[in-house]
XYZ file of C-alpha atoms in Angstrom:
624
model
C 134.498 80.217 103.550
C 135.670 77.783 105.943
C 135.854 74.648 104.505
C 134.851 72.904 100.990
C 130.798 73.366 100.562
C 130.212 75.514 103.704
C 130.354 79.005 104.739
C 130.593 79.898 108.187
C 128.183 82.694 109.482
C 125.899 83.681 111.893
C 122.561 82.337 112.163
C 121.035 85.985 111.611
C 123.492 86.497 108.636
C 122.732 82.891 106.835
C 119.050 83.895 107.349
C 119.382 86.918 105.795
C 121.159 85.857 102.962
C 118.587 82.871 102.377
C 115.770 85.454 102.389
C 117.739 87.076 99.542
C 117.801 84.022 97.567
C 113.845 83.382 97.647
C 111.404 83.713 94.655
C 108.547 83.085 93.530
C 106.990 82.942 90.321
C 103.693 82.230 88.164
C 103.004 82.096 84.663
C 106.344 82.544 84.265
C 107.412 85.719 85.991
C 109.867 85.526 88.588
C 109.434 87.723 91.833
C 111.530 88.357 95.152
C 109.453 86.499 97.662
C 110.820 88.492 100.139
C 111.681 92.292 98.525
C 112.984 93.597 101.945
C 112.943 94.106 104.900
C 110.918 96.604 108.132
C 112.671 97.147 111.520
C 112.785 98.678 114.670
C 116.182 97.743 116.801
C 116.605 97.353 120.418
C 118.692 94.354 122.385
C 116.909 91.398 120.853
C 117.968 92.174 117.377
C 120.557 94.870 117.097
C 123.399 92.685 117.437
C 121.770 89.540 115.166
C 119.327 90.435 112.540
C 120.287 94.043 112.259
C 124.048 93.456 112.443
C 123.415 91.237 109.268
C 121.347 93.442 107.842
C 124.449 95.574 107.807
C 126.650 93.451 106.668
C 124.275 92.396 103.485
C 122.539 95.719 102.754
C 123.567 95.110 98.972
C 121.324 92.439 98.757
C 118.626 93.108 101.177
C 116.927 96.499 101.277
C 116.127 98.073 104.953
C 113.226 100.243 106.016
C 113.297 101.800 109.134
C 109.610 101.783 110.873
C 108.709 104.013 113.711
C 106.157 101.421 114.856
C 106.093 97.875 114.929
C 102.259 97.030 113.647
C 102.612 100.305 111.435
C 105.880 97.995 110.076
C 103.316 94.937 109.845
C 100.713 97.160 107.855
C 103.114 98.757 105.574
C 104.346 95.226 104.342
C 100.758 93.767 103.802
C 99.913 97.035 101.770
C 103.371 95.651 99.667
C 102.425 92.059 99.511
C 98.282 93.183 98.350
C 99.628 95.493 95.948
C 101.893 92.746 93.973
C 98.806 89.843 94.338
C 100.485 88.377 97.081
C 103.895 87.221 94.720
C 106.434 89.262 96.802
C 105.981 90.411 100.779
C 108.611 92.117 102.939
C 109.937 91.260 106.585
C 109.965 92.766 109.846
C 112.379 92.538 112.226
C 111.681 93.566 115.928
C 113.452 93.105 119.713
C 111.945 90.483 122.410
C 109.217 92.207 124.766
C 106.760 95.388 123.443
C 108.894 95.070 120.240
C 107.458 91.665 119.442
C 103.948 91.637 121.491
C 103.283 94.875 119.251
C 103.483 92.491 115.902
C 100.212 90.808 117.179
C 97.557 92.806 115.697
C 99.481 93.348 111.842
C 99.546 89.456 111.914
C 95.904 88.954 112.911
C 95.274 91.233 110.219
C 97.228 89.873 107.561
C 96.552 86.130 108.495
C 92.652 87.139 108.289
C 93.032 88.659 104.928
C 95.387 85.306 103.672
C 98.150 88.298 103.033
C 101.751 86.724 103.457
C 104.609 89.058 105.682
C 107.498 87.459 107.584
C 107.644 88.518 111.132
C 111.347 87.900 113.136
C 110.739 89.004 116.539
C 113.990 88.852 118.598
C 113.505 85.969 121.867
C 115.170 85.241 125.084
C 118.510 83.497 125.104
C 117.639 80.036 124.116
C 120.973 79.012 126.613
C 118.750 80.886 129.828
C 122.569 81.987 130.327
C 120.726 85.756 131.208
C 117.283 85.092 132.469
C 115.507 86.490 133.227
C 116.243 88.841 130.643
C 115.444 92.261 130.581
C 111.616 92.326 129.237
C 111.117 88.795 129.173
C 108.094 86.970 130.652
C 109.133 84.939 133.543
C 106.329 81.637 133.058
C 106.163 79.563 136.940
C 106.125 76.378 134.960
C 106.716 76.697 131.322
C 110.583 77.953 130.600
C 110.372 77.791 126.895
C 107.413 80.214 126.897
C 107.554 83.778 126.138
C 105.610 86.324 124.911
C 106.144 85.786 121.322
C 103.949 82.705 121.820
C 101.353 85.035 121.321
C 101.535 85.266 117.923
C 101.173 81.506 117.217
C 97.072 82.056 117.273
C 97.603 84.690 114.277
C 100.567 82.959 112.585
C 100.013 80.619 109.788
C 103.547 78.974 110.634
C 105.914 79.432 114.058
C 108.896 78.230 115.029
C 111.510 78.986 117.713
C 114.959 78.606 116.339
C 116.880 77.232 119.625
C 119.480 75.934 117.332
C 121.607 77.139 114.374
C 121.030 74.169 112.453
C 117.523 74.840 113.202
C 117.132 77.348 110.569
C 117.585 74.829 107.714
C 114.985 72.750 107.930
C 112.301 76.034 109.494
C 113.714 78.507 106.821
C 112.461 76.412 103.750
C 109.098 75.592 105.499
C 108.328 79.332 106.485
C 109.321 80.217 102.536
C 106.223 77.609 101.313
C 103.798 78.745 103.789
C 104.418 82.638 102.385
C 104.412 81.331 98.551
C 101.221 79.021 98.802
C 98.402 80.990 97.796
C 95.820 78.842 100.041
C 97.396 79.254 103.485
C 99.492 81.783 103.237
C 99.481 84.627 106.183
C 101.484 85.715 108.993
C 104.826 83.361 109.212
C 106.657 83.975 112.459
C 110.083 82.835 113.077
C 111.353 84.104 116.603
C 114.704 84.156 117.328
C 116.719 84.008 120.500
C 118.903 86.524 120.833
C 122.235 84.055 121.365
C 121.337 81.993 118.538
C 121.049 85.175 116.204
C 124.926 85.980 116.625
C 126.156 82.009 116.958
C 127.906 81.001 114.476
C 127.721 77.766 112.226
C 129.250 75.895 108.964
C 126.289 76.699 106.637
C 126.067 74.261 103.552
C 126.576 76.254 100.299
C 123.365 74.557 98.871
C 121.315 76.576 101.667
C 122.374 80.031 99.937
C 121.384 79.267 96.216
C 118.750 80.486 94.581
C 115.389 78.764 95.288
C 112.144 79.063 93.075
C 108.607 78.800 94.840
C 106.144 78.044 92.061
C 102.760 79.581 93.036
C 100.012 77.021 91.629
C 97.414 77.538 89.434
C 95.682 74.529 90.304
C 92.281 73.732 87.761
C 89.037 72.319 89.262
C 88.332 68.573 89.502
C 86.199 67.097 86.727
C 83.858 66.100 88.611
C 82.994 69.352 90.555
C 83.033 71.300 87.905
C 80.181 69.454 86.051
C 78.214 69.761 89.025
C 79.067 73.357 88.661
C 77.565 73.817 85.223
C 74.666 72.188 85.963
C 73.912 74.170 88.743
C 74.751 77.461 86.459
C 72.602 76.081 83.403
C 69.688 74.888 86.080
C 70.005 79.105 87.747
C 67.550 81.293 86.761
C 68.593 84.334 89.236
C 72.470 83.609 89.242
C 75.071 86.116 91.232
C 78.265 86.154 91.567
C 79.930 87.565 94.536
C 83.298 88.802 94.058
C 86.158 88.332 96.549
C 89.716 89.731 97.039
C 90.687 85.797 95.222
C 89.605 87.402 92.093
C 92.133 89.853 92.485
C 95.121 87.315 93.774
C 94.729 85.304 91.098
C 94.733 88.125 88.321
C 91.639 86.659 87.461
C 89.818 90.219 86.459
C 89.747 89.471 82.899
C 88.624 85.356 83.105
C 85.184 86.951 85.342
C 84.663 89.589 82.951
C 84.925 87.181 80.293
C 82.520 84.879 81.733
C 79.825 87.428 82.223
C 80.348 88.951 79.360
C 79.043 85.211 78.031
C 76.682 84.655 80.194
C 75.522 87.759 81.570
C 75.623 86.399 85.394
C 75.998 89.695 87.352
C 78.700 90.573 89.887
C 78.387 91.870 93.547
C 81.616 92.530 95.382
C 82.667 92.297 98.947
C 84.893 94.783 100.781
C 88.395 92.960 99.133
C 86.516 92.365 95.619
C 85.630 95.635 94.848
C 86.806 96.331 91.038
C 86.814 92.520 89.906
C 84.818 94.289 87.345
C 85.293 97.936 86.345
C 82.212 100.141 87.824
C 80.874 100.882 84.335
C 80.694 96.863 83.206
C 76.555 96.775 82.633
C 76.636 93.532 85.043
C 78.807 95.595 88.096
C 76.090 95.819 90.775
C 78.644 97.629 93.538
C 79.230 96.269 96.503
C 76.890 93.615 98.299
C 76.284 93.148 101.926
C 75.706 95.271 104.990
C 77.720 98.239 103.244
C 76.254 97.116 99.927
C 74.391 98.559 97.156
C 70.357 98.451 96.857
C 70.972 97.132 93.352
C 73.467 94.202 94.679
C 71.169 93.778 97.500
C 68.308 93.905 96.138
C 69.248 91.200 93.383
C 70.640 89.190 96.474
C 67.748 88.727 98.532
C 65.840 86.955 95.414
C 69.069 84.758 93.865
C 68.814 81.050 93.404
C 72.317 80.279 93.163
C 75.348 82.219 94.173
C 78.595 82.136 93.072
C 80.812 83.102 95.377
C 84.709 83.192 93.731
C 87.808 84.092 96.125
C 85.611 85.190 99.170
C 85.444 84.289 102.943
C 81.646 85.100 103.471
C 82.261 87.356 106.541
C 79.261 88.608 108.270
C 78.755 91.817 106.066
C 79.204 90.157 102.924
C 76.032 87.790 104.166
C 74.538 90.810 106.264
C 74.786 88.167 109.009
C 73.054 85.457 107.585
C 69.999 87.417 106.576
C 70.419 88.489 102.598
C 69.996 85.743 100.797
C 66.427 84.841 101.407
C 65.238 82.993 98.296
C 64.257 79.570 100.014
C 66.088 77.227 97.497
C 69.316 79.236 96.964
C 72.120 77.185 96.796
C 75.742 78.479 96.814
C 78.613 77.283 94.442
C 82.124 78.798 95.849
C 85.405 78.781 93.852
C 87.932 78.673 96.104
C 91.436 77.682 96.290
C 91.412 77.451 100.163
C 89.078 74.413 100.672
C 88.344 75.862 104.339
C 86.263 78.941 102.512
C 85.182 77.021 99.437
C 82.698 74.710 101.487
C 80.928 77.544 103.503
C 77.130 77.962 103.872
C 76.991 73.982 102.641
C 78.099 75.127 98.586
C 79.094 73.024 95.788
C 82.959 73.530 95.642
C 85.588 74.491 92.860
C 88.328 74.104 95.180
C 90.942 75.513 92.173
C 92.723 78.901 91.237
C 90.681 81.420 90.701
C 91.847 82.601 86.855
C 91.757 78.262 86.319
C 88.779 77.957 87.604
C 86.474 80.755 85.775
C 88.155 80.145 82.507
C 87.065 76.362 83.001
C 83.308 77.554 83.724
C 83.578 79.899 80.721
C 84.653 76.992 78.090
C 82.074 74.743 79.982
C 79.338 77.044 80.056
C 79.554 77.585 75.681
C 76.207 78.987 74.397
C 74.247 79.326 78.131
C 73.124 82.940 79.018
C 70.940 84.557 81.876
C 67.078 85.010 80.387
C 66.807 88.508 79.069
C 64.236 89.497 81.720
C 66.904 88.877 84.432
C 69.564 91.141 82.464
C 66.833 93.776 81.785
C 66.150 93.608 85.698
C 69.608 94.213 87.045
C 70.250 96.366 84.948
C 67.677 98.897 85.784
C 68.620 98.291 89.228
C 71.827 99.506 88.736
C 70.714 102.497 86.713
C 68.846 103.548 89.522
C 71.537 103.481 92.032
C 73.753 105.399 89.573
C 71.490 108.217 90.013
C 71.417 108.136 94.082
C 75.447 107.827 93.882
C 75.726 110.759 91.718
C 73.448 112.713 93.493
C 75.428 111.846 97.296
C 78.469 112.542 95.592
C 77.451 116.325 93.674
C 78.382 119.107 95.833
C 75.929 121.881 94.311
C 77.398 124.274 96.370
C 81.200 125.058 95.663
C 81.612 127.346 98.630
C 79.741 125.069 101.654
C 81.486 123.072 103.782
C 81.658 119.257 102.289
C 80.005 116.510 103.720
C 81.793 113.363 103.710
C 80.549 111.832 100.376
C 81.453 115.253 98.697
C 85.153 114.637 99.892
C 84.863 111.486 98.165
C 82.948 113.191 94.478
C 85.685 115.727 94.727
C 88.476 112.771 95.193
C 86.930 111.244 92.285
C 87.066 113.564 90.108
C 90.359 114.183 90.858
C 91.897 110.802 91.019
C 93.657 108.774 87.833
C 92.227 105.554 86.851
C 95.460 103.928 88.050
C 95.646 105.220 92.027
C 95.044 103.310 94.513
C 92.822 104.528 97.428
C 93.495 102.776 100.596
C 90.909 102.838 103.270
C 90.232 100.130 106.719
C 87.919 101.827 109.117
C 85.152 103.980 110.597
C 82.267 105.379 108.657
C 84.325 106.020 105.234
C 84.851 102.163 104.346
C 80.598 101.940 104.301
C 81.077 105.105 102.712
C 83.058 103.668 99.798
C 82.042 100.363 98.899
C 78.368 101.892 98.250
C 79.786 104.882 96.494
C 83.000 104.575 95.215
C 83.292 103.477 91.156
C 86.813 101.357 91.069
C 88.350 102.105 87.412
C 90.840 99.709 87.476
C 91.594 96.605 89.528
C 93.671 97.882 92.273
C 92.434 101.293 92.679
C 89.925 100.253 95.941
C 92.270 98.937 99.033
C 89.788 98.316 101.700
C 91.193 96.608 104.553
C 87.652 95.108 105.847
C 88.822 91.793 107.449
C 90.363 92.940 110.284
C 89.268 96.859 109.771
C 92.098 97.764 112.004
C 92.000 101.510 112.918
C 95.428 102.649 111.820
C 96.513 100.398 108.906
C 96.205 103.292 105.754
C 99.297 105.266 106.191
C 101.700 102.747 106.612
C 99.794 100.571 104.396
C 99.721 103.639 101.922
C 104.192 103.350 102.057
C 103.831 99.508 101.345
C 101.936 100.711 98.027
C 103.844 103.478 97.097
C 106.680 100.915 97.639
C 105.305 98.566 95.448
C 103.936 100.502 92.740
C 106.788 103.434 92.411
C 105.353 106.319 90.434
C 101.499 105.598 91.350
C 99.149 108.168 92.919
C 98.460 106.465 96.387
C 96.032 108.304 98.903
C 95.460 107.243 102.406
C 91.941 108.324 103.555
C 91.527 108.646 107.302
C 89.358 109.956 109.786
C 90.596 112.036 113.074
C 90.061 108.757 115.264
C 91.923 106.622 112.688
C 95.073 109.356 112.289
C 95.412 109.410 116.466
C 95.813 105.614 116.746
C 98.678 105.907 114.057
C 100.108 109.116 112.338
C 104.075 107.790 113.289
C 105.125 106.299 109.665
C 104.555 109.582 107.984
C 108.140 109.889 109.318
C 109.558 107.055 107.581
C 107.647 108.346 104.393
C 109.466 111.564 104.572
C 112.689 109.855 105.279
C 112.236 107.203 101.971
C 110.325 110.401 99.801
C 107.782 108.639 99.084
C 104.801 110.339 97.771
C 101.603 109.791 99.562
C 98.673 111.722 99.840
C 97.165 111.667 102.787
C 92.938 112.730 103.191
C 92.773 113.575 106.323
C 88.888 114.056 107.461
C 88.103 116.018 110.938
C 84.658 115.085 112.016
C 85.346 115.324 115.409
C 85.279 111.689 117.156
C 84.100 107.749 115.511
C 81.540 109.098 113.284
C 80.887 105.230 112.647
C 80.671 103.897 115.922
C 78.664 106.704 117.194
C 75.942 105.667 114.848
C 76.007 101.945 115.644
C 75.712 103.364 119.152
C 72.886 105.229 118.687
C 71.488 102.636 117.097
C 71.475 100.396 119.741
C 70.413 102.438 122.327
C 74.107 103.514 123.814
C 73.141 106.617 122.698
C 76.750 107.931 120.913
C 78.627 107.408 124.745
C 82.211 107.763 124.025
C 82.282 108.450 120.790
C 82.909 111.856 120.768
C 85.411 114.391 120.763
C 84.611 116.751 122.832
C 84.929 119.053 126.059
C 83.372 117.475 129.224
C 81.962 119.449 131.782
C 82.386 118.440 135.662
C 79.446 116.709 135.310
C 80.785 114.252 132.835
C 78.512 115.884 130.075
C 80.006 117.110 126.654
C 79.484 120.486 126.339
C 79.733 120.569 122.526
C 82.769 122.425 122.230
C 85.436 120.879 119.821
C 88.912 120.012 121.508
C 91.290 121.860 120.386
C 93.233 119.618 118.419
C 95.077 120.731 115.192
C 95.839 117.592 113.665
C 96.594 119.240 110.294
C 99.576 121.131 112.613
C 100.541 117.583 113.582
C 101.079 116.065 110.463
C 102.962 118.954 109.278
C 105.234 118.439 112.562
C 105.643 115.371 111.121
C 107.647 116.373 107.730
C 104.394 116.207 105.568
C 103.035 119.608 103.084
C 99.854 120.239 104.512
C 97.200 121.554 102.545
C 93.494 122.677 104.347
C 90.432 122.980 102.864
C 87.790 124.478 104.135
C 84.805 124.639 100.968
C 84.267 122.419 98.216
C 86.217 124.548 96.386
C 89.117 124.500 98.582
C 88.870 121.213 98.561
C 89.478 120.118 94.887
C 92.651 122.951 94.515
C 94.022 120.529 97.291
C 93.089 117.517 95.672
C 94.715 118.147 92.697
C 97.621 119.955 94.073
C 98.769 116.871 95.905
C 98.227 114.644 92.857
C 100.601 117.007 91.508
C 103.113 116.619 94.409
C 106.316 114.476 94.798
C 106.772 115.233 98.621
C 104.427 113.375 101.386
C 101.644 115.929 101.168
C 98.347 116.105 103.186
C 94.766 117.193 102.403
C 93.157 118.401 106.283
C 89.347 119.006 105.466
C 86.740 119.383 108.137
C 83.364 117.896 106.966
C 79.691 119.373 107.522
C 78.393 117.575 111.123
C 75.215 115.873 108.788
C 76.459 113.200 106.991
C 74.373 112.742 103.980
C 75.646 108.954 103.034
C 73.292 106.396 102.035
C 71.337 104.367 104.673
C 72.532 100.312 104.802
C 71.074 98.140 102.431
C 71.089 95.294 104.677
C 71.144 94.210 108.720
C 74.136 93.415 110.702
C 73.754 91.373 113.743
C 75.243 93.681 116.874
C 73.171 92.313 119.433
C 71.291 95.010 122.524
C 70.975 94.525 125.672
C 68.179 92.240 126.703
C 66.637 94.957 129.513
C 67.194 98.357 130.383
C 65.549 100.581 132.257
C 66.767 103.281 129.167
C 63.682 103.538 126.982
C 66.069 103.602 123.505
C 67.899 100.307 124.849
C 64.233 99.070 125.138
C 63.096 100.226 121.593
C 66.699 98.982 119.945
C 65.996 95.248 121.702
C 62.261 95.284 119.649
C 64.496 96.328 116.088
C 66.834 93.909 116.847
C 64.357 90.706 117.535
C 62.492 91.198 114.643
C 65.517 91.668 112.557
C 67.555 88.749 113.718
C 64.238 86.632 113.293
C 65.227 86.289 109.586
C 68.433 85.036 109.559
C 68.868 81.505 108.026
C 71.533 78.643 108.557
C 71.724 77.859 104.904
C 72.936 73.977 105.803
């Protein structure tokens, strides 16, 4: 203390402390906005942000990452795990430290997931420029190459200024606690300013509440919203990751339990409703179900709550082909609420479905329609039982028989955490969710890389839950470096790791339009530049032991579930290597996806891919 009302720190130290003195809270529980914090030190932060983190370790817990987007990922999987009412920082130096936060806040800015980035920054005096690893701009001095992340930031600011902080500090907090634009909020901060010193008002310090809002639907909208619902006869509801935000799983099962509307679900939604619920369709889109698609292509209105409508989700504009459907969308961001020309409920999620429910009293989908959808989805029961069976227990596993035997294995309160390659196409036709956050799909930015450290955010978040990473070989090489950190924290992971020898997904898509699998393999190349066939040999199992993890491999079916449930079992990091059967043996899409061909070629399967693709896109509708 230095004089009556003021306390004289550093800037890094007063930030630090005000991060410790954030909350939120809804419905009357009270969260840590920011639980703690990621970081990677070098000379942009060492002496600021991570001397303070020092000096305040009893209030603010301290991660150390081996990888700055890995830190990124591993706070998202934190802030999706607790519906978005706590997140976690990450602290990085100036240079590759900070340009390598770019891609974790593209992701979590596209998925409206909040995390706190503090990238260290040149001396705000210029007393050293140029710096060591700062970006030297001919005519713009204050630039540098944290400006980057103002595209993927939801709020920036430069703090050139102590005093700086008390105005930015408050602002960044509301940006991370508002549940409509919530996302990546980057502070950067010179290195000189970190350690300066300044007469900090006490009131800065105390505790500070941010209420998140449960705001209900205007009047108005909403009886346009019944009326369209009571004028429906082929209603559907697509399911977003909103629904689970908001904590709104029970409000949509209650109203379709009323009304008997049935659910699709995106790649975020998935387990709105539990997979058993008679009105659960699966997944809808691209990587959808046949009974969600099906149902989709012949809706009148559709009901989309807590969803962005990417281009899967609509199978790129093509799915919903009834020539009168109309879309309603409850949304609390009014950006995604007014998509495809709906009829908004620009409200909370939980607000908003409860309202629809009270509204809707005594209205119900005609039998037929329930009778309809119903059958549908007893028919793709069967096909998902059958993809998932392995009859054999001694064969080699195809992919969808590592996911039967993971399902059988797996408690209805795990969390399986998934963002890219063939498996997440994979898993939103075939996976049955059992509880709301069991299915973690990262499918907005589907950023190779994300599931282990995403897996430590969970396991962070939910202490004493079964969380399992599944990746593929291509995913594991991008980014296998925070098994470390889980070894050094003990936290219990379970890693699938699935050797099918290159980007099983990608390769397809290739194929498929006409690039015939080029560079999607891994394999030995003769001097001609063609693959020989042979398998490189690569023993990423051997890695990720290196690493500190208990490897287990399976080679059979058999194999396969001892591992499974062995690593349930486990309290150490522990890893399930299984190489899968070359035929995959997964459902075909449901739906097209616009990935357009080359116009001409003189390659024959270029020229027979171009025909597919102008017939396909031929359907597509702007529904205006």
């Amino acid at each position: 203390m230095s004089a009556t009302g003021t306390r004289r720190l550093t800037t890094a130290q007063a930030l630090v402390r005000f991060l410790a003195a954030q909350y939120t809270e809804r419905d009357g529980v009270r969260h840590r906005l920011i639980a703690g914090t990621w970081g990677i030190f070098g000379h942009g932060n060492v002496a600021g942000v991570g001397q303070a983190l020092v000096e305040y370790g009893g209030v603010m817990p301290f991660h150390q990452g081996r990888n700055e987007q890995a830190m990124v990922h591993a706070a998202v999987g934190y802030a999706r795990q607790l519906n978005r009412l706590s997140a976690q920082a990450v602290t990085t130096s100036i240079g590759p430290g900070a340009t390598n936060l770019v891609t974790g806040a593209a992701l979590a800015t596209v998925n409206r997931l909040p995390v706190l980035l503090l990238p260290g920054d040149y001396f705000a005096s210029h007393a050293a420029d140029p710096l060591l690893q700062q970006l030297e701009h001919p005519v713009e001095a204050d630039v540098s190459v944290n400006d980057a992340l103002r595209p993927v930031s939801r709020y920036f600011d430069r703090i050139g200024r102590p005093e700086a902080l008390l105005a930015s500090a408050p602002r960044a907090m509301r940006v991370l606690a508002d549940p409509a634009e919530t996302g990546a909020v980057t502070l950067a901060l010179p290195q000189d300013v970190q350690a300066e010193a300044f007469d900090w008002p006490e009131e800065f310090f105390a505790d500070r509440v941010w209420r998140v809002r449960r705001p209900a639907p205007d009047p108005e909208e909403l009886t346009e919203a019944v009326q369209a619902l009571r004028a429906a006869r082929r209603p559907l509801i697509v399911a977003g990751g909103g629904v689970h935000h908001s904590e709104a799983e029970a409000a949509l099962k209650a109203l379709v339990d009323a009304t008997g509307i049935p659910v699709a679900s995106t790649q975020a939604g998935k387990g709105a409703l539990r997979h058993d619920h008679p009105a659960d369709l699966g997944g809808i889109g691209h990587t959808g179900t046949a009974a969600a698609d099906d149902l989709a292509r012949t809706a009148d209105l559709v009901i989309g709550v807590g969803t962005r409508y990417s281009d899967f989700t609509t199978a790129s504009g093509t799915l919903f082909q009834d020539p009168h459907v109309r879309f309603l969308n409850l949304n609390i961001t009014a950006f995604d609420a007014h998509k495809l020309a709906a009829r908004t409920l620009v409200c909370d999620a939980r607000a908003g479905l409860t309202a629809l429910t009270e509204a809707l009293s005594g209205h119900r989908v005609p039998s037929s329609y329930e009778d309809e959808y119903r059958a549908g989805r007893t028919r793709w029961e069967e096909k998902v039982r059958a993809a998932l069976r392995a009859d054999d227990d001694s064969a080699v596993p195809t992919q969808t028989q590592v996911l039967g035997a993971l399902d059988e294995v797996v408690g209805d309160e795990d969390v399986v955490i998934n963002a890219a390659g063939s498996l997440p196409g994979d898993l939103h036709k075939l996976w049955r969710s059992r509880s709301p956050r069991q299915y973690h799909l990262e499918y907005g930015y589907s950023c190779m890389g994300y599931e282990i450290p995403a897996a430590l955010g969970v396991q962070q978040a939910a202490p004493g839950t079964a969380v399992w990473a599944l990746v593929g070989d291509g995913t594991y090489l991008m980014n296998p470096t925070e098994i470390v950190t889980a070894v050094q924290e003990n936290l219990p992971v379970k890693l699938v790791l699935v050797q099918n020898h290159g980007y099983a997904s990608i390769g397809g898509l290739s194929e498929s339009v006409g690039a015939e699998r080029f560079g999607t393999d891994y394999r030995h190349r003769a001097a001609d530049g063609t693959f020989t066939g042979a398998p490189l040999p690569v023993d990423l199992a051997a890695n990720a032991a290196s690493l500190g993890m208990d490897v287990l491999r399976a080679k059979t079916v058999r194999e396969l579930r001892e591992a499974l449930a062995t690593a349930r079992a486990a309290t150490r990091p522990t890893c399930v290597h299984v190489e899968t059967a070359a035929a995959r043996d997964a459902l075909p899409a449901e739906a097209w996806w616009d990935v357009p061909v080359a116009e001409v070629s003189a390659r024959e399967p270029v020229n027979d891919a171009r025909a597919r693709y102008e017939h396909a896109v031929g359907g597509r509708r702007h529904h205006l």
